[in-house]
Amino acid sequence: MQIVREAYKNEIVDGGKRLLHQGLTVGTWGNLSLKDPETGLVYIKPSGMPYDDIVADDVVVMDENGRIVEGKRKPSIEFRLHLAIYAHRPDVLAVLHTHAIYSSVFGTLHEEIPAISEDFAEIIGQRVSCSHYELPGTEALAESVIAALGDEKALLLPNHGAVCVGSSFEEALKVCAVLEKTAHIYLLARAIGKPEVLKPEDVDVMKNFMKTSYGQDK
Ligand SMILES: [Zn+2]
């Protein structure tokens, strides 16, 4: 008998509302999941339900092989993508898939977003790449995301949206928000001029500083 924790279901419910109300997705699109590192169980949004209507009982709980452990709803159609990321990235405990406007602009152009702002450098790094196109909900999409994401925190899905990961929901949400803000700035900057990209060595310094020295001492 595997232990299912209500706290994770509630975090999916609240997290979905935050994705929606921060403008990172629309309608029933996008999805989110969390992994409990102790049990390995994955908690994921139900398929095709409006975020504001989802309650804890609608959250689907799966094991690492995609077997449903608890929940009466069908899981998000992108459950393969979520499970594949957890399988390849032991550091990841939260996966968010957004349909955010400005991130999607660059996905539509099949272009990467470079480090043009400090918060992006600190939280994400040198760039957010764009994978190649695969149909939603497919094993091929899951495989292309694994290959293109590598060890990074975010990836653009062409003509679709973005995937952001973190060691917690809060971290993954911050990545999505900074990616979207940077995509917005990059679009505006390119509309009136040629944006200067931060030097790779400066990006490394900022990212490292964020990891080791930023914030209050514990
Ligand atoms: Zn999608």
Tab-separated table of C-alpha atoms and ligand atoms in Angstrom:
chain	number	residue	atom	x	y	z
A	1	MET	CA	0.000	0.000	0.000
A	2	GLN	CA	1.555	3.277	-1.097
A	3	ILE	CA	1.106	6.387	0.987
A	4	VAL	CA	-0.888	9.088	-0.799
A	5	ARG	CA	-0.527	12.525	0.747
A	6	GLU	CA	-3.357	15.086	0.664
A	7	ALA	CA	-0.868	17.969	0.896
A	8	TYR	CA	0.425	17.191	-2.611
A	9	LYS	CA	-3.118	17.084	-4.026
A	10	ASN	CA	-3.855	20.473	-2.453
A	11	GLU	CA	-0.648	21.898	-3.897
A	12	ILE	CA	-1.729	20.764	-7.393
A	13	VAL	CA	-5.137	22.447	-6.894
A	14	ASP	CA	-3.622	25.719	-5.649
A	15	GLY	CA	-0.711	25.599	-8.102
A	16	GLY	CA	-3.033	25.213	-11.079
A	17	LYS	CA	-4.980	28.291	-10.029
A	18	ARG	CA	-1.736	30.251	-9.705
A	19	LEU	CA	-0.630	29.216	-13.219
A	20	LEU	CA	-3.979	30.353	-14.590
A	21	HIS	CA	-4.260	33.619	-12.664
A	22	GLN	CA	-0.644	34.615	-13.362
A	23	GLY	CA	-1.456	34.399	-17.060
A	24	LEU	CA	0.861	31.447	-17.661
A	25	THR	CA	-1.871	29.378	-19.291
A	26	VAL	CA	-5.502	29.658	-20.430
A	27	GLY	CA	-8.648	27.532	-20.152
A	28	THR	CA	-7.873	23.900	-19.410
A	29	TRP	CA	-4.512	23.953	-21.199
A	30	GLY	CA	-1.127	23.439	-19.623
A	31	ASN	CA	-0.617	21.089	-16.728
A	32	LEU	CA	1.421	20.533	-13.608
A	33	SER	CA	2.684	17.692	-11.485
A	34	LEU	CA	4.616	17.090	-8.295
A	35	LYS	CA	6.692	14.118	-7.193
A	36	ASP	CA	6.895	12.920	-3.617
A	37	PRO	CA	10.579	11.973	-3.236
A	38	GLU	CA	9.816	9.535	-0.402
A	39	THR	CA	7.277	7.361	-2.221
A	40	GLY	CA	8.127	8.230	-5.838
A	41	LEU	CA	4.420	8.884	-6.496
A	42	VAL	CA	3.511	11.604	-8.987
A	43	TYR	CA	0.498	13.888	-8.458
A	44	ILE	CA	-0.865	15.351	-11.691
A	45	LYS	CA	-3.651	17.578	-12.943
A	46	PRO	CA	-6.698	15.782	-14.385
A	47	SER	CA	-7.201	16.073	-18.145
A	48	GLY	CA	-9.384	18.808	-19.634
A	49	MET	CA	-10.738	20.299	-16.396
A	50	PRO	CA	-10.815	24.086	-15.781
A	51	TYR	CA	-8.289	25.018	-13.095
A	52	ASP	CA	-10.840	26.831	-10.957
A	53	ASP	CA	-13.084	23.726	-10.869
A	54	ILE	CA	-10.424	21.206	-9.825
A	55	VAL	CA	-10.611	19.948	-6.226
A	56	ALA	CA	-8.228	17.620	-4.366
A	57	ASP	CA	-10.238	14.503	-5.275
A	58	ASP	CA	-9.756	15.267	-9.000
A	59	VAL	CA	-5.954	15.049	-8.754
A	60	VAL	CA	-4.585	11.817	-10.244
A	61	VAL	CA	-1.863	9.937	-8.370
A	62	MET	CA	0.402	7.706	-10.478
A	63	ASP	CA	3.429	5.567	-9.910
A	64	GLU	CA	6.597	5.968	-11.977
A	65	ASN	CA	5.256	3.537	-14.613
A	66	GLY	CA	2.047	5.481	-15.168
A	67	ARG	CA	-0.155	3.119	-13.179
A	68	ILE	CA	-2.945	5.064	-11.448
A	69	VAL	CA	-2.677	4.580	-7.702
A	70	GLU	CA	-5.524	6.888	-6.739
A	71	GLY	CA	-8.021	9.180	-8.485
A	72	LYS	CA	-11.165	8.742	-10.557
A	73	ARG	CA	-10.218	11.198	-13.316
A	74	LYS	CA	-8.132	10.675	-16.453
A	75	PRO	CA	-4.652	12.209	-16.002
A	76	SER	CA	-3.373	15.128	-18.102
A	77	ILE	CA	-2.649	13.910	-21.645
A	78	GLU	CA	0.966	15.000	-21.074
A	79	PHE	CA	1.513	12.523	-18.227
A	80	ARG	CA	4.164	10.711	-20.336
A	81	LEU	CA	6.189	13.919	-20.565
A	82	HIS	CA	5.980	14.452	-16.788
A	83	LEU	CA	6.951	10.846	-15.967
A	84	ALA	CA	9.822	10.929	-18.474
A	85	ILE	CA	11.266	14.082	-16.888
A	86	TYR	CA	11.095	12.585	-13.374
A	87	ALA	CA	12.730	9.389	-14.653
A	88	HIS	CA	15.649	11.300	-16.213
A	89	ARG	CA	16.054	14.066	-13.640
A	90	PRO	CA	16.264	12.929	-10.021
A	91	ASP	CA	16.709	16.598	-9.004
A	92	VAL	CA	13.259	17.516	-10.344
A	93	LEU	CA	10.237	17.316	-8.035
A	94	ALA	CA	7.886	19.692	-9.909
A	95	VAL	CA	7.054	19.962	-13.620
A	96	LEU	CA	4.951	22.810	-15.021
A	97	HIS	CA	3.797	22.990	-18.607
A	98	THR	CA	2.535	26.446	-19.594
A	99	HIS	CA	0.871	28.007	-22.618
A	100	ALA	CA	2.183	31.490	-21.843
A	101	ILE	CA	1.925	34.146	-24.563
A	102	TYR	CA	5.412	35.658	-24.796
A	103	SER	CA	7.258	32.367	-24.300
A	104	SER	CA	5.063	30.958	-27.071
A	105	VAL	CA	6.054	33.793	-29.426
A	106	PHE	CA	9.611	32.457	-29.527
A	107	GLY	CA	8.380	28.876	-29.702
A	108	THR	CA	6.398	29.911	-32.777
A	109	LEU	CA	9.597	31.251	-34.321
A	110	HIS	CA	11.450	28.057	-33.237
A	111	GLU	CA	14.034	30.324	-31.606
A	112	GLU	CA	15.822	30.119	-28.279
A	113	ILE	CA	15.685	32.895	-25.677
A	114	PRO	CA	19.177	34.040	-24.587
A	115	ALA	CA	20.257	35.495	-21.236
A	116	ILE	CA	19.303	39.144	-21.681
A	117	SER	CA	18.335	39.914	-18.077
A	118	GLU	CA	19.935	39.259	-14.698
A	119	ASP	CA	17.020	37.386	-13.137
A	120	PHE	CA	16.997	35.034	-16.121
A	121	ALA	CA	20.769	34.487	-15.730
A	122	GLU	CA	20.407	33.811	-12.004
A	123	ILE	CA	17.421	31.471	-12.131
A	124	ILE	CA	17.755	29.818	-15.554
A	125	GLY	CA	21.247	30.349	-16.991
A	126	GLN	CA	22.603	30.935	-20.484
A	127	ARG	CA	19.494	30.282	-22.578
A	128	VAL	CA	16.194	28.494	-22.952
A	129	SER	CA	16.327	26.281	-26.041
A	130	CYS	CA	13.467	25.316	-28.316
A	131	SER	CA	12.870	21.620	-29.017
A	132	HIS	CA	11.585	20.295	-32.330
A	133	TYR	CA	7.886	19.871	-33.003
A	134	GLU	CA	6.026	16.751	-31.873
A	135	LEU	CA	2.291	16.246	-31.419
A	136	PRO	CA	0.898	16.856	-27.908
A	137	GLY	CA	0.393	13.875	-25.620
A	138	THR	CA	2.767	11.596	-27.536
A	139	GLU	CA	5.725	9.499	-26.472
A	140	ALA	CA	7.681	11.326	-29.205
A	141	LEU	CA	7.019	14.655	-27.454
A	142	ALA	CA	8.190	13.206	-24.132
A	143	GLU	CA	11.397	11.909	-25.759
A	144	SER	CA	12.132	15.166	-27.572
A	145	VAL	CA	11.662	17.131	-24.339
A	146	ILE	CA	14.059	14.863	-22.411
A	147	ALA	CA	16.706	15.234	-25.124
A	148	ALA	CA	16.357	19.010	-25.486
A	149	LEU	CA	15.906	19.866	-21.794
A	150	GLY	CA	19.078	18.068	-20.679
A	151	ASP	CA	20.061	19.419	-17.269
A	152	GLU	CA	18.348	22.776	-17.785
A	153	LYS	CA	15.387	24.309	-15.979
A	154	ALA	CA	13.213	25.315	-18.935
A	155	LEU	CA	12.470	24.506	-22.555
A	156	LEU	CA	10.288	26.024	-25.263
A	157	LEU	CA	7.943	23.663	-27.093
A	158	PRO	CA	7.554	24.903	-30.665
A	159	ASN	CA	4.067	26.124	-31.617
A	160	HIS	CA	2.894	25.042	-28.198
A	161	GLY	CA	4.265	26.493	-24.935
A	162	ALA	CA	6.986	25.836	-22.390
A	163	VAL	CA	8.093	23.300	-19.800
A	164	CYS	CA	9.699	24.477	-16.547
A	165	VAL	CA	11.062	22.280	-13.789
A	166	GLY	CA	12.324	22.701	-10.252
A	167	SER	CA	13.016	21.024	-6.948
A	168	SER	CA	9.682	22.439	-5.691
A	169	PHE	CA	6.518	23.949	-7.118
A	170	GLU	CA	7.698	27.409	-6.025
A	171	GLU	CA	10.993	27.056	-7.884
A	172	ALA	CA	9.359	25.787	-11.083
A	173	LEU	CA	6.785	28.591	-10.936
A	174	LYS	CA	9.565	31.158	-10.527
A	175	VAL	CA	11.309	29.708	-13.600
A	176	CYS	CA	8.081	29.954	-15.637
A	177	ALA	CA	7.476	33.540	-14.484
A	178	VAL	CA	11.047	34.698	-15.194
A	179	LEU	CA	11.026	32.946	-18.590
A	180	GLU	CA	7.756	34.652	-19.522
A	181	LYS	CA	8.951	38.080	-18.315
A	182	THR	CA	12.223	37.693	-20.241
A	183	ALA	CA	10.403	36.585	-23.403
A	184	HIS	CA	8.244	39.724	-23.122
A	185	ILE	CA	11.303	41.967	-22.698
A	186	TYR	CA	13.145	40.214	-25.549
A	187	LEU	CA	10.199	40.695	-27.897
A	188	LEU	CA	9.892	44.404	-27.046
A	189	ALA	CA	13.651	44.942	-27.315
A	190	ARG	CA	13.834	43.227	-30.693
A	191	ALA	CA	10.935	45.329	-31.926
A	192	ILE	CA	12.949	48.537	-31.488
A	193	GLY	CA	16.576	47.429	-31.653
A	194	LYS	CA	19.166	44.723	-31.233
A	195	PRO	CA	19.229	43.291	-27.687
A	196	GLU	CA	22.625	42.811	-26.036
A	197	VAL	CA	23.026	39.317	-24.598
A	198	LEU	CA	24.880	39.014	-21.264
A	199	LYS	CA	28.425	37.620	-21.476
A	200	PRO	CA	28.470	33.834	-20.814
A	201	GLU	CA	31.068	34.226	-18.059
A	202	ASP	CA	28.928	36.845	-16.281
A	203	VAL	CA	25.893	34.543	-16.529
A	204	ASP	CA	27.915	31.765	-14.889
A	205	VAL	CA	28.928	34.080	-12.036
A	206	MET	CA	25.315	35.169	-11.433
A	207	LYS	CA	23.936	31.657	-11.580
A	208	ASN	CA	26.583	30.415	-9.175
A	209	PHE	CA	26.064	33.314	-6.789
A	210	MET	CA	22.328	32.584	-6.739
A	211	LYS	CA	23.017	28.952	-5.904
A	212	THR	CA	25.526	29.584	-3.129
A	213	SER	CA	25.284	33.044	-1.608
A	214	TYR	CA	21.972	34.829	-2.296
A	215	GLY	CA	19.384	35.474	0.424
A	216	GLN	CA	19.532	35.236	4.204
A	217	ASP	CA	21.867	32.873	5.995
A	218	LYS	CA	20.044	29.795	7.177
B	1	ZN	ZN	0.247	21.964	-23.912
